[in-house]
Tab-separated table of C-alpha atoms and ligand atoms in Angstrom:
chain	number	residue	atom	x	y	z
A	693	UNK	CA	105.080	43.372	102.096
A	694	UNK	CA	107.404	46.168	101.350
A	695	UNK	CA	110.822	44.820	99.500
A	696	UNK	CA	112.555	47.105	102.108
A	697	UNK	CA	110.501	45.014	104.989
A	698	UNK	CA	112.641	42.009	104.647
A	699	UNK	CA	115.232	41.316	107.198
A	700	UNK	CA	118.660	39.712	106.402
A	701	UNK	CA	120.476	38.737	108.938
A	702	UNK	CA	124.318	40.537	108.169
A	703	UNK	CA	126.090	39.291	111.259
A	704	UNK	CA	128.942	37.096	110.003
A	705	UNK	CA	129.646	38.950	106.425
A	706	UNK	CA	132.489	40.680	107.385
A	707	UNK	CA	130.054	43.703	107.690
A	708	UNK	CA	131.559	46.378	109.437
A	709	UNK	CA	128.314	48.099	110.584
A	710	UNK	CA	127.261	44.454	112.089
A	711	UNK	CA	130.527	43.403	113.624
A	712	UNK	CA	129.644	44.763	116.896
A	713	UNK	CA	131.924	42.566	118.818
A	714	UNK	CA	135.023	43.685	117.757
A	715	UNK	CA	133.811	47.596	117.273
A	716	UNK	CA	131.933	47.977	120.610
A	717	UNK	CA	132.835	44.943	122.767
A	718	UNK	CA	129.198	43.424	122.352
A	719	UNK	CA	127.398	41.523	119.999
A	720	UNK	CA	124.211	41.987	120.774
A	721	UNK	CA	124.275	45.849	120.015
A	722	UNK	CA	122.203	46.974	117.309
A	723	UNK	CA	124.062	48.856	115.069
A	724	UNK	CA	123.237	52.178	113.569
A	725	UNK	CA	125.811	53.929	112.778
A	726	UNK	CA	127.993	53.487	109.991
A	727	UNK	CA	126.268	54.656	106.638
A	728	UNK	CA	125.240	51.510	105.158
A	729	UNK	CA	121.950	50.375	104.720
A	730	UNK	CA	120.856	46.925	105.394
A	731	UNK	CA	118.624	46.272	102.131
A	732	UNK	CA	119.557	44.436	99.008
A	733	UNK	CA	120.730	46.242	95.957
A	734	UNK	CA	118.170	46.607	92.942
A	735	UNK	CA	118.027	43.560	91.638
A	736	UNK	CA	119.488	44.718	88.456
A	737	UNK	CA	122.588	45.181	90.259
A	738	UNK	CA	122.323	41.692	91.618
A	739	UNK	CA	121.727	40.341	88.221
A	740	UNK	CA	124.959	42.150	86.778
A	741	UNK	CA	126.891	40.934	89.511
A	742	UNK	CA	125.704	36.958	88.782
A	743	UNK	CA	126.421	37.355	85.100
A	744	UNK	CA	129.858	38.676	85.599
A	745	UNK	CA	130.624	35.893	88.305
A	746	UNK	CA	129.165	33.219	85.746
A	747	UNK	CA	131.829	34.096	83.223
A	748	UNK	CA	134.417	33.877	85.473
A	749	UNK	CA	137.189	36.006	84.075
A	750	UNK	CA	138.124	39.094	86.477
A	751	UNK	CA	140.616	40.592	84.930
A	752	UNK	CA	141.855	43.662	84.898
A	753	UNK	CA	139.131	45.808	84.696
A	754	UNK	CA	138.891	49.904	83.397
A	755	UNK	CA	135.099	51.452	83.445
A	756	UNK	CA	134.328	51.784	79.282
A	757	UNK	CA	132.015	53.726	77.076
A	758	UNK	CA	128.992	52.183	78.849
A	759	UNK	CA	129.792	53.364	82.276
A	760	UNK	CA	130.251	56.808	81.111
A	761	UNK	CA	127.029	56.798	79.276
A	762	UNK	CA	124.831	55.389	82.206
A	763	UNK	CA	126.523	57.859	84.685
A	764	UNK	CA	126.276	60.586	82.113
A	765	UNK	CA	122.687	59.718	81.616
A	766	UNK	CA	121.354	59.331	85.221
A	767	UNK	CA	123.171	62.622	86.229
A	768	UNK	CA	120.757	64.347	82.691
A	769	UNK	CA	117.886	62.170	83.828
A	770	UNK	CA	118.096	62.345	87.705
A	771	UNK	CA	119.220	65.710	88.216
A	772	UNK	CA	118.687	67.754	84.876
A	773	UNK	CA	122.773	67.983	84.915
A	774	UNK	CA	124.639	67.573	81.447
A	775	UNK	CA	128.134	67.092	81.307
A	776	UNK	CA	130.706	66.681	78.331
A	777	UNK	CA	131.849	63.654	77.394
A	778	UNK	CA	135.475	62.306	78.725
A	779	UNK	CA	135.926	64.555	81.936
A	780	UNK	CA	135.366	61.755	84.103
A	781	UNK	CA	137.987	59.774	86.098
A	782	UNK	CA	137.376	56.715	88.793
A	783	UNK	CA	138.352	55.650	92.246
A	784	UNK	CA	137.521	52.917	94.238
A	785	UNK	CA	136.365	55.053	96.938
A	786	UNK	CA	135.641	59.269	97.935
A	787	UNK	CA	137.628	59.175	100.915
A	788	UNK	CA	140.361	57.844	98.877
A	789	UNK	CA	139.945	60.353	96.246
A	790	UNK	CA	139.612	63.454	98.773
A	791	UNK	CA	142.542	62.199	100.019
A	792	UNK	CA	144.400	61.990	96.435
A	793	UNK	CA	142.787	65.704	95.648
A	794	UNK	CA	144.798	66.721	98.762
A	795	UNK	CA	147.868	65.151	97.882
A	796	UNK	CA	147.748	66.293	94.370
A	797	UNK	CA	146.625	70.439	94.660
A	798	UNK	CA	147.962	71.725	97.836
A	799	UNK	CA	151.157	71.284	99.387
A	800	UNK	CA	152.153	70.883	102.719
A	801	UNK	CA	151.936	75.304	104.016
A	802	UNK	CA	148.226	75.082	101.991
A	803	UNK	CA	144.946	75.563	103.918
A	804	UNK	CA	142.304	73.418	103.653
A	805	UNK	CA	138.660	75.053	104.395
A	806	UNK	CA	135.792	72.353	105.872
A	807	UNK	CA	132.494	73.051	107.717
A	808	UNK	CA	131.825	71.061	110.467
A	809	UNK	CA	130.088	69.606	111.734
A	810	UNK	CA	130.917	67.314	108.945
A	811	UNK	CA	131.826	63.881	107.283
A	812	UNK	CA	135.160	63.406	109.582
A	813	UNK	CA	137.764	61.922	106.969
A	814	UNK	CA	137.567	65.243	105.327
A	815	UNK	CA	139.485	66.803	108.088
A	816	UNK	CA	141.098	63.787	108.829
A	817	UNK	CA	142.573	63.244	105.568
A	818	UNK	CA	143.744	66.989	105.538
A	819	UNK	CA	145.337	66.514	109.389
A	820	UNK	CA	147.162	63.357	107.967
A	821	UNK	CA	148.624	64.906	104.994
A	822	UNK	CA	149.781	67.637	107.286
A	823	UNK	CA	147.438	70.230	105.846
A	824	UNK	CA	146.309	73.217	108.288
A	825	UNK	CA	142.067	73.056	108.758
A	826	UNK	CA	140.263	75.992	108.813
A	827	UNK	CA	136.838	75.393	110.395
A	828	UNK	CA	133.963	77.455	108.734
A	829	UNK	CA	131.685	76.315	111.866
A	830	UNK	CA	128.013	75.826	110.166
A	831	UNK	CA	125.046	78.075	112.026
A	832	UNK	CA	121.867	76.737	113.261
A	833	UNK	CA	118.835	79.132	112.731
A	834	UNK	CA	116.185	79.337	114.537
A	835	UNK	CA	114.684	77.062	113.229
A	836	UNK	CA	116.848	74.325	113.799
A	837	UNK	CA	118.415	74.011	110.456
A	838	UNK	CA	122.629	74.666	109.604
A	839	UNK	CA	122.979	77.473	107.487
A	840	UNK	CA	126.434	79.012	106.612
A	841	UNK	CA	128.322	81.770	107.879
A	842	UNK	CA	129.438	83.501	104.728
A	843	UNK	CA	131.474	86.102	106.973
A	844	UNK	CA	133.493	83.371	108.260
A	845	UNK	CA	133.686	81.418	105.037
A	846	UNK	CA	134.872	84.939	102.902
A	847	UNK	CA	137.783	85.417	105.968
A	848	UNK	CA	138.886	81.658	105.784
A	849	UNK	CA	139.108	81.921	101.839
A	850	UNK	CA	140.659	84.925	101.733
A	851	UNK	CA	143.818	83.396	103.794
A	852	UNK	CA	146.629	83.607	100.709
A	853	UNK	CA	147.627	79.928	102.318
A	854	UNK	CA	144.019	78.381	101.303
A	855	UNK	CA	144.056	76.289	98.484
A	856	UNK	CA	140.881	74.015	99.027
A	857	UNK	CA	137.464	73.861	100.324
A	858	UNK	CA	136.051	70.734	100.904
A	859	UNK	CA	132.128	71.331	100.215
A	860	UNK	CA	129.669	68.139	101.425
A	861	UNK	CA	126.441	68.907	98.849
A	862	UNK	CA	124.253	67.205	100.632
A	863	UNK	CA	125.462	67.706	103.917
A	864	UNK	CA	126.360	64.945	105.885
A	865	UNK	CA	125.614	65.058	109.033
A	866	UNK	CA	122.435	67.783	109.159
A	867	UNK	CA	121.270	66.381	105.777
A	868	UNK	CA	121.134	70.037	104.261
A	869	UNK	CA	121.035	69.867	100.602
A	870	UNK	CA	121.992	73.449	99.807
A	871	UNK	CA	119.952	75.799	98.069
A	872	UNK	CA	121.224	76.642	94.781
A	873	UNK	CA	121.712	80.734	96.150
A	874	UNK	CA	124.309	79.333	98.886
A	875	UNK	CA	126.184	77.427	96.251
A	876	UNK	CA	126.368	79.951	94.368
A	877	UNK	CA	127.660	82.585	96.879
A	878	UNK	CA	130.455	79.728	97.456
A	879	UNK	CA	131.323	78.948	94.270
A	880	UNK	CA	131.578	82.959	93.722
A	881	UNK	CA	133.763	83.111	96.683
A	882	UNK	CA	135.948	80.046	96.022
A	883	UNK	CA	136.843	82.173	92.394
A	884	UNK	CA	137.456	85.036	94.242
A	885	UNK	CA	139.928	83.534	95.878
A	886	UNK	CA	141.108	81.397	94.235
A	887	UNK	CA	140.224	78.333	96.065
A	888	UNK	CA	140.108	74.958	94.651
A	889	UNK	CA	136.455	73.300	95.500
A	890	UNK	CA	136.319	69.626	95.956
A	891	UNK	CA	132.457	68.706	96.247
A	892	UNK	CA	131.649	65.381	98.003
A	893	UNK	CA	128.181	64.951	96.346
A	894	UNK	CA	127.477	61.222	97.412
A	895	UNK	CA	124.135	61.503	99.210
A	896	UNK	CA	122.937	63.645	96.151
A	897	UNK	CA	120.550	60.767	95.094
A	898	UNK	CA	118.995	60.351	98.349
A	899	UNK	CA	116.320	63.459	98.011
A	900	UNK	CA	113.565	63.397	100.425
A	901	UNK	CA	111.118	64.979	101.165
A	902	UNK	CA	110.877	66.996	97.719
A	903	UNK	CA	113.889	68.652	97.862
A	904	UNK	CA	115.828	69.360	95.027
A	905	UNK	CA	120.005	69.464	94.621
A	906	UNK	CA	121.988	71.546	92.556
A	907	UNK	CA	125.134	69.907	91.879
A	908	UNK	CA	127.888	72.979	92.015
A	909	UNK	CA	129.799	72.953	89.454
A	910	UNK	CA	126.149	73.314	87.043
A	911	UNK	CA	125.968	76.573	88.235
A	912	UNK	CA	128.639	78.053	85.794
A	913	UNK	CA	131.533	77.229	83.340
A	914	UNK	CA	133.780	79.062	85.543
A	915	UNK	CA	132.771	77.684	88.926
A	916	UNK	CA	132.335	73.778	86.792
A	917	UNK	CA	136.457	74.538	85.947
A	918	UNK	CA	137.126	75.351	89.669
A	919	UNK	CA	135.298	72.457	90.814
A	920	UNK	CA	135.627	68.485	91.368
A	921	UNK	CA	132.460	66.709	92.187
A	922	UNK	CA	132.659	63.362	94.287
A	923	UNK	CA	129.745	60.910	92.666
A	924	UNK	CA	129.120	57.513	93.983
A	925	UNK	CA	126.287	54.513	93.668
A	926	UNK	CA	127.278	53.425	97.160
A	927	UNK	CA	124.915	55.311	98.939
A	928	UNK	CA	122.319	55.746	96.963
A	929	UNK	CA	122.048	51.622	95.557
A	930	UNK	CA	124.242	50.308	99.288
A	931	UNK	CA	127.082	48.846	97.067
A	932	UNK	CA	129.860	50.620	99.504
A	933	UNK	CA	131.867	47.043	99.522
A	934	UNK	CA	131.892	47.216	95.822
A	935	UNK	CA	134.617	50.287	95.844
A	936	UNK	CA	133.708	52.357	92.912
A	937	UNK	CA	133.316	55.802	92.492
A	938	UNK	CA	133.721	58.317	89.692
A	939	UNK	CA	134.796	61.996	90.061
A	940	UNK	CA	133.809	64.873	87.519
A	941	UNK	CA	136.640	67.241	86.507
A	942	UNK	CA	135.632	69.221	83.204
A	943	UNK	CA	139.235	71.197	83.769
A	944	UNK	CA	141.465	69.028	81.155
A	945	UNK	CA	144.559	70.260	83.594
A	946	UNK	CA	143.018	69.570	86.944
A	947	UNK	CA	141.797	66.231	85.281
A	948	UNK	CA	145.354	65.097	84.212
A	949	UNK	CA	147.149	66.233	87.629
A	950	UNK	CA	144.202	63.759	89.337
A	951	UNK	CA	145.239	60.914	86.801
A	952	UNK	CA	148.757	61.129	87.598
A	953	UNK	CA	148.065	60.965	91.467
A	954	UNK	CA	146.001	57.592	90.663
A	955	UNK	CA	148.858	56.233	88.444
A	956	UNK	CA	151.549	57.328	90.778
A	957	UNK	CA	149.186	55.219	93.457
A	958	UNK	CA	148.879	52.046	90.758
A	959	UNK	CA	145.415	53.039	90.749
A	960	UNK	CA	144.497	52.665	86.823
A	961	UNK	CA	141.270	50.971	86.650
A	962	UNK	CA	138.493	49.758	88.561
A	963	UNK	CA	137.272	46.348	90.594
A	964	UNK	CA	135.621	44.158	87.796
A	965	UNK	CA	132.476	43.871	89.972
A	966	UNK	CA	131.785	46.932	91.197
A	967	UNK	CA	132.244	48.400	87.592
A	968	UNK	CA	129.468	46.495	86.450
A	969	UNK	CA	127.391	47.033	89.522
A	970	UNK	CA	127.300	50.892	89.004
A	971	UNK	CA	126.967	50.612	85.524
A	972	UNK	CA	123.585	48.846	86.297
A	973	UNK	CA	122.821	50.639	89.049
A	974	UNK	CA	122.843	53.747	87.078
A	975	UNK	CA	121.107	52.122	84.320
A	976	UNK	CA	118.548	50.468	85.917
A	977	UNK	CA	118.153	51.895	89.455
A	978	UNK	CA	115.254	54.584	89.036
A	979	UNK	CA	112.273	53.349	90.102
A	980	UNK	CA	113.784	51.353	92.749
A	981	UNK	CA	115.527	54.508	94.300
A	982	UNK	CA	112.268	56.196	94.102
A	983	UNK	CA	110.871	53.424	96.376
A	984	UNK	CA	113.711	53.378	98.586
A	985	UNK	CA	113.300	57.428	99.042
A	986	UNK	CA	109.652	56.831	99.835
A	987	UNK	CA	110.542	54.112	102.338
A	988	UNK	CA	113.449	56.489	103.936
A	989	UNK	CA	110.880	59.143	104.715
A	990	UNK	CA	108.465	57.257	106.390
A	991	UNK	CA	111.232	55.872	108.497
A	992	UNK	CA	112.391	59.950	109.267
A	993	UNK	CA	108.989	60.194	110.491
A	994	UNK	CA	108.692	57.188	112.434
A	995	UNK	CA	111.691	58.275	113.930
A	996	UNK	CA	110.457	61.844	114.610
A	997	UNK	CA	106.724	60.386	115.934
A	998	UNK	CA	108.800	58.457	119.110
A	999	UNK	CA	110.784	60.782	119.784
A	1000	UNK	CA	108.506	63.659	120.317
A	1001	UNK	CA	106.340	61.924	121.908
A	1002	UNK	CA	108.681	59.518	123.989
A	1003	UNK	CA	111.596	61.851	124.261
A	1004	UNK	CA	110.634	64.943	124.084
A	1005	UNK	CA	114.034	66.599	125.229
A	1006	UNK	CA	115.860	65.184	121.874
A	1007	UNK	CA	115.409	67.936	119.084
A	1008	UNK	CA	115.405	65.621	115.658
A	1009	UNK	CA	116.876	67.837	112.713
A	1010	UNK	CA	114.599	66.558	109.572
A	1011	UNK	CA	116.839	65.251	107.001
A	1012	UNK	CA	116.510	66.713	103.947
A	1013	UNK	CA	118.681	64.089	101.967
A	1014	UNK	CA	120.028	61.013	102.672
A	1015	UNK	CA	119.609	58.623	105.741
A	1016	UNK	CA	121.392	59.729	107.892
A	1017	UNK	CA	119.463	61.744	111.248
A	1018	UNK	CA	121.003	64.368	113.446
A	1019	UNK	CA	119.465	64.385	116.734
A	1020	UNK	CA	119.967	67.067	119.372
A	1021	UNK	CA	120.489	65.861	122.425
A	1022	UNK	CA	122.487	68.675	124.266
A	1023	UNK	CA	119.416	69.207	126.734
A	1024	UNK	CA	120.668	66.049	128.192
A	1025	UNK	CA	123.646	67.476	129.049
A	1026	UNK	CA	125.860	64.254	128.934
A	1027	UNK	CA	129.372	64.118	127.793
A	1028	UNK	CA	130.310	61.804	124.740
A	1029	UNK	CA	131.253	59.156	127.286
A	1030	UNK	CA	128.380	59.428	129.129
A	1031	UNK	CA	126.140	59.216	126.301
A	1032	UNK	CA	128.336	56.434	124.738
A	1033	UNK	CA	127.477	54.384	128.517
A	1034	UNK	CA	123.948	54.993	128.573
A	1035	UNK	CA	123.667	53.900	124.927
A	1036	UNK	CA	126.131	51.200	124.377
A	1037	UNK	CA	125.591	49.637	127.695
A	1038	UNK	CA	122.220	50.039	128.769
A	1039	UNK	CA	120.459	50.722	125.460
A	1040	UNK	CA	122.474	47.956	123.179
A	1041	UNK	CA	122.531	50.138	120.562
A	1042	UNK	CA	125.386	52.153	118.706
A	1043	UNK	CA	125.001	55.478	116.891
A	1044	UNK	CA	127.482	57.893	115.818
A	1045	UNK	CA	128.491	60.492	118.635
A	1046	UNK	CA	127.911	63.696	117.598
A	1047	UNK	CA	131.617	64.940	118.677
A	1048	UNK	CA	133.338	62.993	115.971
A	1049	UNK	CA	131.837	65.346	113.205
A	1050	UNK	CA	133.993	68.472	115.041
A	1051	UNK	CA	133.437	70.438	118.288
A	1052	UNK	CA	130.621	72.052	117.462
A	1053	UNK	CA	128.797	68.627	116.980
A	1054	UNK	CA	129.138	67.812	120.439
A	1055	UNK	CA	125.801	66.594	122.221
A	1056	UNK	CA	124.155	65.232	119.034
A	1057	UNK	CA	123.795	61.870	117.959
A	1058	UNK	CA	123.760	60.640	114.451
A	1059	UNK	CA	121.421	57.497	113.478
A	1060	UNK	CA	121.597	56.058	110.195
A	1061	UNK	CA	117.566	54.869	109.735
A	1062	UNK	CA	118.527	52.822	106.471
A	1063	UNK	CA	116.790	49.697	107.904
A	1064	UNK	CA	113.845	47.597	107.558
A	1065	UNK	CA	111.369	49.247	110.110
A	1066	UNK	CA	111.063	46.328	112.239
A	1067	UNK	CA	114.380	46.920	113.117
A	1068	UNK	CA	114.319	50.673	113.554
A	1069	UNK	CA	111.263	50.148	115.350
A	1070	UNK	CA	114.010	47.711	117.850
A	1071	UNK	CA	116.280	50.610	117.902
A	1072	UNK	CA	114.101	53.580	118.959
A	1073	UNK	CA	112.757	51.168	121.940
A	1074	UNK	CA	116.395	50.785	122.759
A	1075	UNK	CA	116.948	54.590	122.291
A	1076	UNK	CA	113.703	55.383	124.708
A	1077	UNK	CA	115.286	52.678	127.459
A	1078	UNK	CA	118.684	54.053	126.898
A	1079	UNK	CA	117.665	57.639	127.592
A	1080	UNK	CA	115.152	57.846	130.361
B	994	LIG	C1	129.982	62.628	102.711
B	994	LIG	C2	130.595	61.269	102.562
B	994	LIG	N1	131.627	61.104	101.722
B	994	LIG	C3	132.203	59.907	101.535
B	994	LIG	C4	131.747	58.793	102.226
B	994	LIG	C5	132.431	57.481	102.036
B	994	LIG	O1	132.709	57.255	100.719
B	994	LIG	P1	133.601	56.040	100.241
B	994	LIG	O2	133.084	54.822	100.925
B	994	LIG	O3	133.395	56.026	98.778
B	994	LIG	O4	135.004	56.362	100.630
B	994	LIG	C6	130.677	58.914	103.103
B	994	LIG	C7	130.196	57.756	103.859
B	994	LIG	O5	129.426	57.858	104.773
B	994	LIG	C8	130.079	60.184	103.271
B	994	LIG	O6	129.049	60.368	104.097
């Protein structure tokens, strides 16, 4: 048996992807939506966790030398990408830290550019700090797959009122890892204009299919000094309750203007656990990610197998990171509610509507597959009954 066959039942964890009684009125809806996956961490992690629990201080807790080191070493290891030494900062979580970027370089006439559809706190977060949103609406070619419109992008940048662009590398929904021309064209443009980027790179581990990701600010000194990458082991090793994440900011000024927005929050050091869970994670987590990836694509292709053949009108967008699949289902021409009905109610099962990820994302569904396939198997029957 697979390690990512076995089932564990998460109903009654406090799990916010499984408390489908309180978030959809129902408890026996499947859930998958929220992006979580339900498999163990590497045991590592597990380990790590037990040994810290066994000593029983938790104390106040700051990531050290040895968190640096593994992060530094996975990012050389993983993804051929060498940064300095002491440029990193933490934060529990990247929605919290977009939302500190926002509070900390733009003020309340800046612009903030995003490309939806997208991950929805990133416009959120802007709209709640009061921040105009430009929307740099992504394309889909022919052949089914976003691509950007650099037209739009240059115009939106070029506003004297923009002060940030929000980049999701990989993209999330659409799974588009861009190519390492596109990033640079942005990261070009961003300089240009003088544009501060703030790169949400948290699926960047989650490479399927081949693919490879270029992390933007590797593409130049100058572009690295414009830039602040997002970096988390909650996707990649499912240790999103843990609530740690570390950002990379090689501009010493940028870097200090962060670190007084997470002291002015009380925000100086890290939960004791989930320190030492993505300091093993990023130790030890290689050939178990490598698994995972390999079990991830045979679920995408599960996924695509029904559907073609059982509902042909869908459109499934292959992902080329992360777990995360954007389905087309415009030809049904449903609203949100109407899919939401037919789903919810009559399938038992809860995706992500495709509307929540910006207008243009209307019609699609997004269904995390980061399950054993037993129960993905469960949720594509409920998807077939819930659609025809
Ligand atoms: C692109 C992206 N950024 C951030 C997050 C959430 O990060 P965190 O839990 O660290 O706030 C997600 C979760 O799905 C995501 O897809």
């Amino acid at each position: 048996m697979n390690r990512f066959d076995e089932i564990i039942n998460r109903r009654e964890t406090n799990s916010v992807k499984w408390n489908t009684k309180e978030m959809f009125g129902d408890e026996e809806i499947l859930p998958m939506w929220v992006a979580d996956m339900d498999f163990p961490a590497p045991a590592e992690v597990i380990e790590a966790i037990k040994n810290r629990a066994d000593h029983g201080i938790f104390g106040y807790t700051m990531p050290g030398e040895g968190t640096e080191k593994a992060i530094r070493s996975w990012l050389k290891n993983r993804h051929h990408w060498e940064i300095e030494e002491n440029i990193l900062t933490y934060s529990p979580g990247i929605v919290t830290a977009i939302s500190m970027a926002i509070q900390t370089y733009t003020g309340p006439e800046d612009k903030i550019v995003v490309q939806p559809p997208v991950y929805y706190p990133f416009f959120e977060m802007a709209k709640k700090h009061k921040r105009e949103v430009l929307y740099n609406e992504l394309l889909l070619n022919e052949h089914h797959r976003y691509e950007i419109n650099f037209d739009d992008l240059e115009a939106k940048l070029a506003d004297p009122n923009t002060k940030m662009f929000i980049l999701c590398n990989p993209h999330n929904p659409g799974g588009r890892v861009w190519s390492k021309e596109e990033l640079t064209k942005i990261g070009e443009l961003c300089l240009k204009h003088e544009v501060l980027i703030i790169s949400d790179d948290i699926h960047s581990d989650l490479l399927l299919f081949g693919n490879e990701y270029t992390p933007i600010a590797s593409i130049s000194k100058e572009i690295a000094e414009n830039t602040i990458t997002c970096i988390a082991p909650s996707k990649t090793f499912n240790l999103a309750g843990l609530q740690a994440s570390a950002l990379i900011i090689p501009n010493a000024s940028l870097r200090r203007k962060f670190n007084s927005t997470l002291q002015l929050h009380g925000l100086f050091g890290l939960n004791t656990l989930g320190t030492d869970a993505m300091e093993a994670a990023y130790k030890h987590g290689n050939d178990w990610l490598d698994e995972l990836i390999t079990y991830l694509e045979e679920n995408v292709t599960e996924v695509e197998n029904i559907i073609n053949e059982k509902l042909p009108q869908l459109n499934v967008m292959r992902p080329e990171s992360t777990y995360l699949i954007w389905i087309d289902a415009r030809s049904l021409h449903k609203t949100d509610d109407e899919i939401k009905e037919l789903l919810y109610k009559k399938g038992k099962l809860a995706l992500e509507p495709g509307s929540k990820f910006g207008e243009n994302g209307a019609g699609f569904l997004r269904m995390n597959i980061a399950c054993p396939k037993e129960t993905l198997q469960e949720g594509l029957k409920r998807l077939v009954h819930a659609l025809t």
